[in-house]
Amino acid sequence: MSPKDLTVKRSLRTGKRISKACRRCRDQKIRCSGSHPCDQCSKRSSACQFDSTSQRVLVTRRYLDSLHERIASVQQRLSHHASSRLTSERREHSTSREMQSPEPVDSDQNQGLPPEHAPLKAPGIHGGREPKAPLTNPLAFHVTDWAQGPMGKPLFMGTSSTWAFGRRVLGMTHMRLTGLPLTPDPDKLLFDRHVYDAGWDGNKANTPSNMFDVSNLPTADFARYLINSVKFHCGHLFYLFEEESFMEQFAAFQQNPSEKSRSSPLWFCHYLLVLAFGKAFVVQSVRSRSPPGYDHFIQAMQCMPDFTFFDGDPIEMTQVLCCAALYLQCIYRRGPAYRMLGTALRWALEHGMYTEMHGLCLDEAYVQRCSLMWWTIYTLERRMSSLLGVPMGISEESISASFPAISQEIQGANVLEMQVMLCQILAKVDLTVYGSEGKLDSRYLSATQSVLRDIANVTVQLNASFDLYANGSMSGTSRISAHLHLLEHQCIILTTRPLLYIFLQSKLGQSDPALMEWLQSATVKALLHACVESAQQILRILSNLLEQGLLETFLPFDMDAAFISTIPLMMAATIDQSLLQDHSPWSQRAYTILEDMSTRGNICARLAQSELKQLDHELAQLSLKSNVPTVLATGLRGPGDDSGPMDIVTSGAPGGYSQSLELEFADSFRQHYELSPDQLMELANSLDLNSLTWPLPSMDDIPAHDL
């Protein structure tokens, strides 16, 4: 026997207690070695047989993921094959009926429709009903991830990106209406790095000779006012500067500005960024293509030290990077913001801020500040990554940092912890619903169920500490509570909106018509209603903030919330009237919110409003022109209902809703419509995943080239 064979045999014999024994050892109730043949059978020269059907095997996670990928791929091909076959059957059926009878084959609603758009009434397989297509997240397959930019360059559209989702829906609708791709017009649509005039191309050769010029800086009193405004708008959410040390250096700067700006370039850069934020919060102007304080931001970027060689306080360096990244996010330069924050993340990782930071050489105050800095980077990174639809910068398993005790003093009780928990849900949504889990029907819905349970658990704590109705109504909503609840509802929408995309895609004839049959499922309907209710709740919260004068104009979070909530409402009203009868009152409310931001100088809000109005208009045009294919399965109609195609539900032109609807809508803002944790948990637990699993057809139904 060769040394290799001896090694293999020895490894088989040295295992611990095995879970399955061969038939002979099991019958005689003696110890089995588990090898094949086992030691007992080898001694007696007996046949050694195992029950292969019950034998357990160990495989790697990579192998399981590979199998799931292959199944998802087969499901997609089968779905495409079934759709092609159904279309052929429709055409053949229509042709045969035309040859048999010269009379119309359907009601007046069907006249003039192409044969492939007529309702299918011929019996199919599986008990006289057409088979359902697999219910997977189409955004997880990276099929339509690229779009043309304003300058002709291809733009990547991430899976969970809100901007990309809106652009996909608008592009799909525009193609169905006009037959042409959407024109990338930066004057009407939002595009990264095409909103505000840059004023500087990043070339150091084009910087002023005196980058440390202090002649255009505000007076000391006005500067203190701007710093306090930054504390009010950002201090409860992010650790952007340490007030005590920052103000000490501010006092020294006032003594000799020219000398201090050069001797402390990092602090001077930090100071300019804070001033840029302060002016954006306080000064509102629509006369310029640049936001107020933009000149301070450009000067800060020009005099920012090169961190490759600069040796400074790691906490202040990460604060400077976070300030710059957040400002870039506000002016819709989200790619550069993501890269800037990536540098801050790498800097924090290099200095071990993501760990528990135990060590004799570490000062407790320094550890507390590092922990506070880490969770600020974490929340910004999670939100920016989700908005771009790109993978997270660090896995949850790698993080062991604890929450700092000083966070309650700086940010208030539980604000930091609650924001982190919601961002952890964001990360889970991106990893599962929009990741490999979303490519397979059973795993996609299982991931959705798991996320909803997590949201329900977090909502219990959220309502306990940050109740929107603490005063009995939303008339006195806290700005911090509103921010956290908006993030909670965005998590719900991100989790459930792929279902809306699936049905709108099918409704517009760009995917398998059999997908519409899933609307029969009570589980699917419940998920869609949860998406609609969360979108409506977001607009209620934003409307109350608008009435109180607390709506954020410069920070991007309120604008993103308005955008992310309005699109699902338009889609729901288009897909099925039972989901939402009319989206006009809600979309009008969103336009009012965005218009308020626009009148205060936010160009991003104006473009977001323009994009939403274009989508609203084109969906209404589709309804008026009856260009929508009839893809609703016959099983969705009542017995004997032969009324022909189901039309898109029209809500009229933008702004064309009745006064009674407006009054009813206004009254609804004074009522409680918050999804309770019990309702969310009940929804998650009621999901019947077995009923949502697509049955694989027999091998005879699979084309040979697809195997």
XYZ file of C-alpha atoms in Angstrom:
707
model
C 0.000 0.000 0.000
C 1.353 3.423 -0.949
C 2.077 6.115 1.679
C -0.781 8.179 0.273
C -3.247 5.312 0.726
C -2.021 4.769 4.292
C -2.557 8.452 5.055
C -6.083 8.376 3.646
C -6.978 5.214 5.556
C -5.502 6.588 8.780
C -7.473 9.821 8.422
C -10.663 7.818 8.000
C -9.971 5.827 11.152
C -9.010 8.685 13.429
C -12.372 10.441 13.290
C -14.519 10.925 16.317
C -17.904 9.352 16.828
C -19.677 9.085 13.518
C -23.324 9.937 12.953
C -24.031 6.976 10.595
C -22.845 3.372 10.704
C -22.903 0.719 8.012
C -25.841 -1.697 7.909
C -23.996 -4.694 9.441
C -22.540 -2.721 12.390
C -25.892 -1.072 13.014
C -27.763 -4.368 13.007
C -25.233 -5.995 15.371
C -24.999 -2.854 17.499
C -21.226 -2.702 17.351
C -18.924 0.292 16.852
C -18.379 1.239 13.210
C -15.268 3.104 12.075
C -17.207 4.920 9.354
C -14.677 4.110 6.662
C -15.669 2.287 3.494
C -15.230 -0.576 3.979
C -15.293 -0.222 7.773
C -12.821 -2.035 10.038
C -15.362 -4.623 11.222
C -16.439 -5.595 7.710
C -12.810 -5.694 6.529
C -11.850 -8.177 9.277
C -14.723 -10.488 8.328
C -14.433 -9.936 4.570
C -18.092 -8.943 4.544
C -19.817 -6.546 2.190
C -19.920 -3.100 3.765
C -22.970 -1.070 2.775
C -24.213 2.327 3.896
C -27.663 3.832 3.459
C -26.714 6.462 0.909
C -30.049 8.268 1.059
C -29.640 9.085 4.736
C -25.873 9.542 4.804
C -24.811 13.027 5.835
C -22.161 14.887 3.900
C -20.202 18.054 4.621
C -19.852 20.681 1.916
C -18.457 24.206 1.925
C -20.540 27.371 1.912
C -19.010 28.243 -1.459
C -20.329 24.979 -2.905
C -23.842 25.672 -1.567
C -23.801 29.222 -2.947
C -22.663 27.813 -6.287
C -25.622 25.429 -6.328
C -28.021 28.266 -5.508
C -26.530 30.371 -8.294
C -27.024 27.516 -10.765
C -30.625 26.989 -9.666
C -31.349 30.713 -9.975
C -29.824 30.723 -13.456
C -31.923 27.740 -14.512
C -35.031 29.406 -13.102
C -34.348 32.538 -15.101
C -33.834 30.568 -18.324
C -36.937 28.510 -17.690
C -38.934 31.641 -17.014
C -37.714 33.173 -20.284
C -38.444 29.930 -22.119
C -41.947 29.726 -20.643
C -42.626 33.353 -21.562
C -41.498 32.776 -25.159
C -43.612 29.651 -25.378
C -46.688 31.450 -24.029
C -46.235 34.258 -26.534
C -46.031 31.740 -29.386
C -49.137 29.979 -28.126
C -51.004 33.291 -28.001
C -50.060 34.096 -31.573
C -51.007 30.635 -32.814
C -54.263 30.744 -30.869
C -55.106 34.198 -32.225
C -54.269 33.168 -35.795
C -56.432 30.034 -35.630
C -59.396 31.988 -34.256
C -59.061 34.631 -36.961
C -59.119 31.905 -39.611
C -62.203 30.261 -38.068
C -64.316 33.381 -37.527
C -64.221 36.878 -39.045
C -65.835 38.369 -35.920
C -63.838 40.043 -33.144
C -62.341 37.626 -30.698
C -62.668 39.813 -27.623
C -64.486 42.735 -26.107
C -64.187 46.306 -27.305
C -61.357 46.891 -24.873
C -59.192 44.395 -26.715
C -59.664 45.754 -30.225
C -56.460 46.962 -31.807
C -54.200 45.148 -29.383
C -51.441 42.932 -30.746
C -52.145 39.209 -30.362
C -49.375 38.790 -27.806
C -51.105 41.356 -25.570
C -54.488 39.644 -25.525
C -55.585 37.799 -22.396
C -54.565 34.181 -22.460
C -57.597 31.922 -22.000
C -56.304 28.628 -23.313
C -55.752 26.001 -20.638
C -52.157 25.404 -19.648
C -50.285 22.780 -17.732
C -50.397 22.158 -13.994
C -54.119 21.572 -13.556
C -55.398 23.941 -16.221
C -53.425 26.983 -15.004
C -50.316 28.556 -16.356
C -47.271 27.981 -14.131
C -46.028 30.920 -12.104
C -42.637 32.391 -12.865
C -40.047 32.446 -10.065
C -40.388 35.390 -7.693
C -36.833 36.714 -7.401
C -35.286 40.155 -7.061
C -34.392 41.188 -10.644
C -32.089 43.925 -9.312
C -29.794 41.298 -7.768
C -28.814 39.828 -11.164
C -26.801 42.865 -12.377
C -28.530 42.729 -15.776
C -29.330 46.437 -16.216
C -26.577 48.015 -14.179
C -25.359 50.560 -16.697
C -26.870 53.727 -18.162
C -25.552 56.476 -20.365
C -24.449 59.642 -18.594
C -24.815 63.244 -19.759
C -21.284 63.265 -21.214
C -21.655 59.878 -22.901
C -19.798 57.950 -20.205
C -21.453 54.811 -18.828
C -22.835 55.176 -15.302
C -23.031 52.261 -12.896
C -26.428 51.756 -11.264
C -26.012 49.842 -8.018
C -28.517 47.257 -6.880
C -29.925 49.072 -3.837
C -29.301 52.613 -5.098
C -32.372 54.835 -4.794
C -31.192 57.015 -7.670
C -30.667 53.929 -9.841
C -34.061 52.483 -8.889
C -35.834 55.669 -9.929
C -33.859 55.858 -13.155
C -34.646 52.216 -13.982
C -38.370 52.787 -13.462
C -38.376 56.015 -15.489
C -36.270 54.491 -18.265
C -38.502 51.427 -18.474
C -41.653 53.579 -18.611
C -40.159 55.961 -21.170
C -39.093 53.064 -23.417
C -42.582 51.538 -23.278
C -44.212 54.872 -24.071
C -41.919 56.191 -26.807
C -39.869 53.207 -27.945
C -36.728 55.275 -27.339
C -34.166 55.246 -24.526
C -34.316 57.985 -21.919
C -32.312 61.093 -22.820
C -29.706 61.849 -20.104
C -30.536 65.550 -19.732
C -28.726 67.011 -16.670
C -31.074 70.031 -16.714
C -34.102 67.819 -16.025
C -32.720 64.741 -14.281
C -30.423 64.138 -11.320
C -26.892 63.102 -12.202
C -23.932 62.790 -9.904
C -21.463 65.700 -10.239
C -23.794 67.619 -12.615
C -25.881 69.681 -10.184
C -23.697 72.524 -8.907
C -20.883 74.337 -10.653
C -17.630 72.939 -9.279
C -15.571 76.125 -9.474
C -12.360 74.092 -9.278
C -11.158 71.114 -11.297
C -8.994 69.640 -8.537
C -5.771 70.592 -10.261
C -3.295 71.961 -7.706
C -1.744 74.066 -10.436
C -4.972 76.061 -10.598
C -5.063 76.908 -6.904
C -4.566 80.504 -5.693
C -1.069 81.542 -4.718
C -2.214 82.129 -1.130
C -4.333 79.132 -0.129
C -4.363 80.341 3.485
C -5.992 83.674 2.725
C -8.217 84.738 5.649
C -9.545 87.981 4.218
C -12.924 86.520 3.192
C -13.684 84.738 6.467
C -16.631 85.833 8.647
C -16.227 87.852 11.823
C -15.771 86.061 15.134
C -19.385 86.611 16.244
C -20.834 85.390 12.958
C -18.431 82.433 12.953
C -19.664 81.388 16.430
C -23.227 81.565 15.150
C -22.337 79.348 12.182
C -20.555 76.827 14.423
C -23.626 76.634 16.681
C -25.858 76.050 13.667
C -23.701 73.079 12.682
C -24.063 71.737 16.223
C -27.851 72.035 15.966
C -28.177 70.349 12.575
C -25.458 67.695 12.862
C -24.318 67.429 16.475
C -26.966 64.899 17.506
C -26.227 62.642 14.538
C -22.509 62.810 13.818
C -19.285 63.488 15.712
C -17.866 66.048 13.287
C -15.784 68.060 15.752
C -14.812 68.036 19.419
C -16.321 71.276 20.684
C -13.948 71.997 23.558
C -10.664 71.578 21.680
C -12.114 73.091 18.501
C -13.182 76.291 20.279
C -9.829 76.560 22.050
C -8.095 76.657 18.691
C -10.786 79.014 17.396
C -9.882 81.459 20.175
C -6.192 81.181 19.281
C -7.051 81.711 15.611
C -8.808 84.998 16.387
C -5.611 86.317 17.997
C -3.492 85.841 14.843
C -5.476 84.368 11.910
C -2.675 84.435 9.320
C -0.125 82.711 11.525
C -2.592 80.141 12.935
C -3.882 79.122 9.503
C -0.358 78.184 8.400
C 0.885 76.648 11.637
C -2.247 74.476 12.048
C -3.273 73.574 8.479
C -5.429 70.615 9.568
C -7.473 72.689 12.000
C -7.774 75.526 9.463
C -9.115 73.061 6.893
C -11.525 71.742 9.545
C -12.624 75.283 10.397
C -13.344 76.113 6.746
C -15.497 72.986 6.376
C -17.528 73.859 9.466
C -18.031 77.400 8.114
C -19.172 75.969 4.778
C -21.802 73.851 6.541
C -22.865 76.750 8.754
C -23.477 79.127 5.853
C -25.403 76.414 3.964
C -27.679 76.008 6.999
C -28.137 79.706 7.761
C -27.853 81.584 4.456
C -30.386 80.651 1.778
C -29.975 81.917 -1.756
C -31.287 80.976 -5.201
C -29.180 83.475 -7.130
C -26.136 81.249 -7.510
C -25.395 77.836 -9.015
C -23.340 77.130 -5.899
C -24.652 76.785 -2.347
C -23.745 79.442 0.272
C -20.362 78.755 1.825
C -19.137 76.806 -1.195
C -16.102 79.070 -1.459
C -15.035 77.981 2.037
C -15.390 74.332 1.007
C -13.227 74.816 -2.092
C -10.570 76.611 -0.056
C -10.626 73.775 2.493
C -10.074 71.187 -0.236
C -7.232 73.246 -1.711
C -5.357 73.614 1.576
C -6.127 70.130 2.945
C -2.849 68.463 3.987
C -1.619 65.442 2.079
C -2.382 62.655 4.539
C 0.223 60.447 2.914
C 2.901 62.479 4.673
C 1.016 64.604 7.214
C 1.254 63.431 10.812
C -1.617 64.682 12.949
C -4.294 63.623 15.402
C -6.014 60.572 13.820
C -9.393 61.545 15.269
C -9.281 65.079 13.869
C -8.047 63.766 10.522
C -11.017 61.403 10.266
C -13.343 64.221 11.334
C -12.014 66.396 8.518
C -12.532 63.584 6.017
C -16.061 62.935 7.316
C -16.939 66.634 7.062
C -15.691 66.781 3.480
C -17.507 63.551 2.543
C -20.815 64.706 4.041
C -20.558 68.079 2.292
C -19.905 66.349 -1.039
C -22.937 64.170 -0.385
C -25.045 67.293 0.180
C -24.086 68.834 -3.176
C -24.773 65.562 -5.001
C -21.203 64.568 -5.687
C -21.807 61.154 -4.194
C -19.058 59.261 -5.924
C -16.351 61.598 -4.579
C -18.124 61.554 -1.184
C -17.972 57.756 -1.090
C -14.267 57.776 -1.941
C -13.518 60.468 0.650
C -15.355 58.516 3.318
C -13.527 55.378 2.214
C -10.280 57.135 3.132
C -11.707 57.961 6.562
C -12.767 54.343 7.002
C -9.325 53.034 6.102
C -7.740 55.550 8.468
C -10.009 54.369 11.293
C -9.249 50.727 10.531
C -5.527 51.446 10.538
C -5.812 52.937 14.024
C -7.951 50.086 15.366
C -11.057 52.164 16.051
C -13.293 49.276 15.030
C -12.018 47.156 17.954
C -12.735 47.274 21.695
C -9.396 49.096 22.117
C -8.073 47.477 25.289
C -4.483 48.391 26.181
C -2.412 49.783 29.007
C -1.039 52.539 26.806
C -4.515 53.796 25.816
C -6.089 56.709 27.635
C -9.776 56.149 28.475
C -10.827 59.535 27.102
C -9.024 58.752 23.834
C -10.757 55.342 23.609
C -14.157 56.966 24.150
C -13.523 59.530 21.415
C -12.258 56.852 19.027
C -15.388 54.812 19.633
C -17.592 57.827 18.972
C -15.611 58.578 15.836
C -15.874 54.987 14.637
C -19.673 54.842 14.848
C -19.926 58.167 13.025
C -17.855 56.729 10.179
C -19.887 53.534 10.325
C -23.286 55.227 9.956
C -22.090 57.490 7.148
C -20.428 54.593 5.318
C -23.485 52.338 5.577
C -25.842 55.023 4.316
C -23.591 56.141 1.463
C -22.926 52.561 0.374
C -26.637 51.788 0.351
C -27.451 54.935 -1.641
C -24.801 54.002 -4.221
C -25.776 50.317 -4.182
C -22.209 49.108 -3.643
C -20.816 46.536 -1.173
C -20.133 47.631 2.374
C -16.578 48.622 3.290
C -16.288 46.281 6.290
C -18.292 43.241 7.353
C -20.340 43.274 10.542
C -18.402 40.268 11.886
C -15.160 42.271 11.884
C -16.494 45.036 14.154
C -16.109 44.704 17.921
C -16.175 48.368 18.981
C -18.449 49.198 21.896
C -20.674 52.226 22.238
C -18.964 55.089 24.083
C -20.292 56.263 27.435
C -19.861 59.887 26.386
C -22.259 59.471 23.456
C -25.218 60.210 25.751
C -23.619 63.487 26.802
C -22.791 64.554 23.254
C -25.595 63.060 21.177
C -28.337 62.274 23.693
C -29.503 58.967 25.140
C -29.619 56.113 22.655
C -29.395 58.301 19.519
C -26.109 56.775 18.432
C -27.145 53.223 19.284
C -30.480 53.529 17.469
C -28.880 54.984 14.365
C -26.305 52.177 14.322
C -28.977 49.477 14.680
C -30.924 50.883 11.728
C -27.735 51.062 9.655
C -27.036 47.427 10.517
C -30.410 46.596 8.982
C -29.423 48.590 5.883
C -26.304 46.468 5.600
C -28.328 43.272 5.961
C -30.769 44.376 3.245
C -27.931 45.086 0.821
C -26.196 41.799 1.625
C -29.250 39.532 1.419
C -32.238 41.023 -0.416
C -30.019 42.687 -3.047
C -27.217 40.106 -2.841
C -26.957 36.419 -3.632
C -30.011 35.681 -1.457
C -32.202 37.701 -3.818
C -31.404 35.522 -6.841
C -33.435 32.537 -5.631
C -37.148 32.712 -4.886
C -37.186 30.902 -1.550
C -34.046 32.612 -0.219
C -35.167 36.067 -1.409
C -38.434 35.831 0.504
C -36.728 34.264 3.486
C -34.291 37.193 3.537
C -37.236 39.605 3.364
C -38.859 37.858 6.312
C -35.657 38.008 8.362
C -35.181 41.741 7.693
C -38.770 42.547 8.670
C -38.278 40.722 11.967
C -35.153 42.756 12.657
C -37.002 45.987 11.860
C -39.833 44.975 14.210
C -37.360 44.361 17.039
C -35.640 47.709 16.501
C -39.000 49.503 16.253
C -39.832 48.409 19.803
C -36.815 50.318 21.106
C -37.349 53.171 18.659
C -40.912 53.809 19.797
C -39.899 53.538 23.458
C -37.191 56.230 23.230
C -38.206 58.316 20.191
C -41.994 58.197 19.939
C -43.362 60.412 17.174
C -46.586 60.824 19.093
C -45.116 61.749 22.474
C -47.417 64.791 22.610
C -50.462 62.880 21.379
C -49.980 63.972 17.763
C -47.273 64.677 15.207
C -47.690 68.459 15.530
C -44.679 68.657 17.849
C -42.406 66.122 16.195
C -38.813 66.014 17.390
C -36.232 66.486 14.653
C -34.152 63.558 15.958
C -37.167 61.252 16.298
C -38.255 62.138 12.775
C -34.803 61.388 11.385
C -34.725 57.922 12.971
C -38.286 57.033 11.948
C -37.592 58.138 8.377
C -34.620 55.783 8.303
C -36.745 52.956 9.714
C -39.370 53.307 6.981
C -36.704 53.579 4.301
C -35.438 50.173 5.452
C -38.936 48.735 4.931
C -39.222 50.279 1.461
C -35.762 49.060 0.426
C -36.745 45.551 1.499
C -40.105 45.381 -0.263
C -39.837 47.627 -3.342
C -38.254 44.905 -5.553
C -41.736 43.357 -5.618
C -43.138 46.569 -7.114
C -40.375 46.533 -9.709
C -41.195 42.910 -10.587
C -44.873 43.676 -11.201
C -44.346 46.961 -13.061
C -41.787 45.247 -15.291
C -44.319 42.512 -16.052
C -47.129 45.047 -16.469
C -45.135 46.946 -19.064
C -44.424 43.770 -21.000
C -40.709 43.641 -20.222
C -40.729 40.375 -18.271
C -42.742 37.181 -17.931
C -46.506 37.901 -17.883
C -47.003 34.998 -15.458
C -45.342 37.083 -12.741
C -48.578 39.046 -12.327
C -50.181 35.879 -11.017
C -48.240 36.379 -7.773
C -50.637 39.221 -6.932
C -53.083 36.512 -5.913
C -50.843 35.672 -2.959
C -51.969 37.177 0.339
C -48.328 37.166 1.447
C -47.206 39.251 -1.521
C -50.119 41.648 -1.089
C -49.219 42.122 2.584
C -45.612 42.983 1.688
C -46.757 45.469 -0.954
C -49.153 47.122 1.490
C -46.316 47.447 4.013
C -44.231 49.215 1.363
C -47.077 51.587 0.505
C -47.848 52.379 4.152
C -44.194 53.117 4.930
C -43.979 55.439 1.923
C -47.091 57.272 3.075
C -45.754 57.558 6.616
C -42.526 59.111 5.341
C -44.501 61.832 3.563
C -46.587 62.427 6.698
C -43.438 62.919 8.775
C -41.836 65.223 6.198
C -45.036 67.264 5.900
C -45.137 67.829 9.641
C -41.481 68.858 9.625
C -42.297 71.307 6.849
C -45.143 72.813 8.873
C -42.833 73.217 11.884
C -40.011 74.746 9.834
C -37.710 71.804 10.649
C -37.297 70.426 7.137
C -33.630 70.010 6.230
C -32.766 71.945 3.102
C -29.049 71.270 2.772
C -28.493 67.878 4.400
C -29.606 65.228 1.883
C -31.586 62.922 4.170
C -35.023 64.557 3.895
C -34.761 64.957 0.129
C -33.716 61.325 -0.252
C -36.648 60.266 1.937
C -39.119 62.205 -0.227
C -37.677 60.681 -3.398
C -37.531 57.115 -2.101
C -41.157 57.244 -0.901
C -42.865 58.839 -3.900
C -41.751 56.372 -6.572
C -43.260 53.268 -4.879
C -46.596 55.082 -4.490
C -46.694 55.875 -8.210
C -45.775 52.298 -9.024
C -48.368 50.815 -6.666
C -51.199 52.896 -8.135
C -50.075 51.838 -11.594
C -49.839 48.130 -10.854
C -53.063 47.447 -8.985
C -55.822 49.720 -7.752
C -56.254 47.597 -4.634
C -52.768 48.647 -3.511
C -53.391 52.384 -3.879
C -56.386 53.924 -5.556
C -54.789 57.269 -6.344
C -51.257 58.458 -5.721
C -51.912 62.102 -6.668
C -52.489 63.501 -3.149
C -49.287 61.857 -1.971
C -47.184 62.857 -4.960
C -48.488 66.417 -4.664
C -47.378 66.439 -1.049
C -43.921 65.274 -2.147
C -43.801 68.047 -4.769
C -44.664 70.604 -2.088
C -41.837 69.342 0.120
C -39.299 69.377 -2.711
C -40.541 72.776 -3.912
C -39.890 74.226 -0.465
C -36.332 72.912 -0.579
C -35.898 74.264 -4.104
C -37.061 77.778 -3.195
C -34.377 77.806 -0.498
C -31.648 77.174 -3.042
C -31.474 73.363 -3.192
C -30.982 72.590 -6.891
C -30.926 68.839 -6.177
C -34.511 69.052 -4.895
C -35.613 70.876 -8.046
C -34.152 68.167 -10.256
C -35.631 65.409 -8.083
C -39.031 67.054 -8.409
C -38.585 67.321 -12.182
C -37.705 63.631 -12.420
C -40.714 62.574 -10.341
C -43.068 64.743 -12.395
C -41.756 63.217 -15.616
C -42.411 59.723 -14.277
C -45.877 60.786 -13.115
C -46.664 62.265 -16.527
C -45.421 59.289 -18.536
C -47.319 56.762 -16.421
C -50.465 58.828 -16.983
C -49.748 58.939 -20.743
C -49.400 55.175 -20.827
C -52.836 54.853 -19.327
C -54.411 57.339 -21.727
C -52.882 55.706 -24.793
C -53.766 52.186 -23.594
C -50.275 51.080 -24.448
C -49.988 48.749 -21.486
C -49.987 45.029 -22.375
C -52.584 42.835 -20.713
C -50.425 40.476 -18.784
C -52.747 39.750 -15.860
C -53.280 36.021 -15.564
C -56.851 34.743 -15.960
C -56.696 33.349 -12.446
C -56.820 36.911 -11.084
C -60.232 37.585 -12.587
C -63.446 36.508 -11.008
C -65.479 33.560 -12.317
C -66.949 34.367 -15.667
C -65.205 37.705 -15.852
C -64.342 38.064 -19.520
C -63.889 41.798 -19.615
C -60.550 41.773 -21.360
C -57.310 43.465 -20.377
C -56.698 45.205 -17.091
C -55.752 48.820 -17.732
C -53.291 50.869 -15.760
C -55.074 52.753 -13.023
C -55.073 56.396 -14.021
C -54.730 59.074 -11.426
C -54.999 61.926 -13.858
C -52.409 64.517 -14.690
C -50.151 65.758 -11.924
C -52.143 68.016 -9.671
C -55.506 66.923 -11.055
C -56.963 65.437 -7.903
C -60.261 66.483 -6.371
C -60.704 68.849 -3.456
C -62.419 66.147 -1.425
C -59.399 63.902 -1.788
C -57.167 66.742 -0.635
C -59.315 67.357 2.437
C -59.368 63.667 3.263
C -55.613 63.561 2.793
C -55.082 66.577 5.060
C -57.185 64.960 7.774
C -55.100 61.801 7.568
C -52.036 63.729 8.691
C -53.600 64.252 12.106
C -54.152 60.530 12.606
C -51.835 57.740 13.707
C -50.730 55.557 10.814
C -47.507 54.175 12.257
C -46.891 50.460 11.723
C -46.539 49.010 15.204
C -43.787 46.508 16.065
C -46.469 43.870 16.654
C -47.884 44.442 13.175
C -44.449 44.181 11.599
C -43.640 41.006 13.499
C -47.038 39.527 12.665
C -46.441 40.304 9.004
C -43.015 38.669 9.079
C -44.290 35.566 10.882
C -47.292 35.229 8.578
C -45.189 34.972 5.412
C -45.895 31.548 3.943
C -42.584 30.900 2.224
C -43.613 27.454 0.996
C -46.515 28.938 -0.958
C -44.134 31.395 -2.609
C -41.660 28.813 -3.885
C -41.833 28.359 -7.639
C -42.304 24.673 -8.589
C -39.617 23.487 -10.953
C -41.061 21.849 -14.093
C -40.178 18.366 -15.198
C -36.984 17.743 -17.092
C -39.020 17.145 -20.263
C -40.067 20.811 -20.205
C -36.476 22.058 -20.169
C -34.838 22.711 -23.548
C -31.699 20.678 -24.093
C -29.548 23.777 -24.634
C -30.604 25.153 -21.215
C -29.334 22.121 -19.306
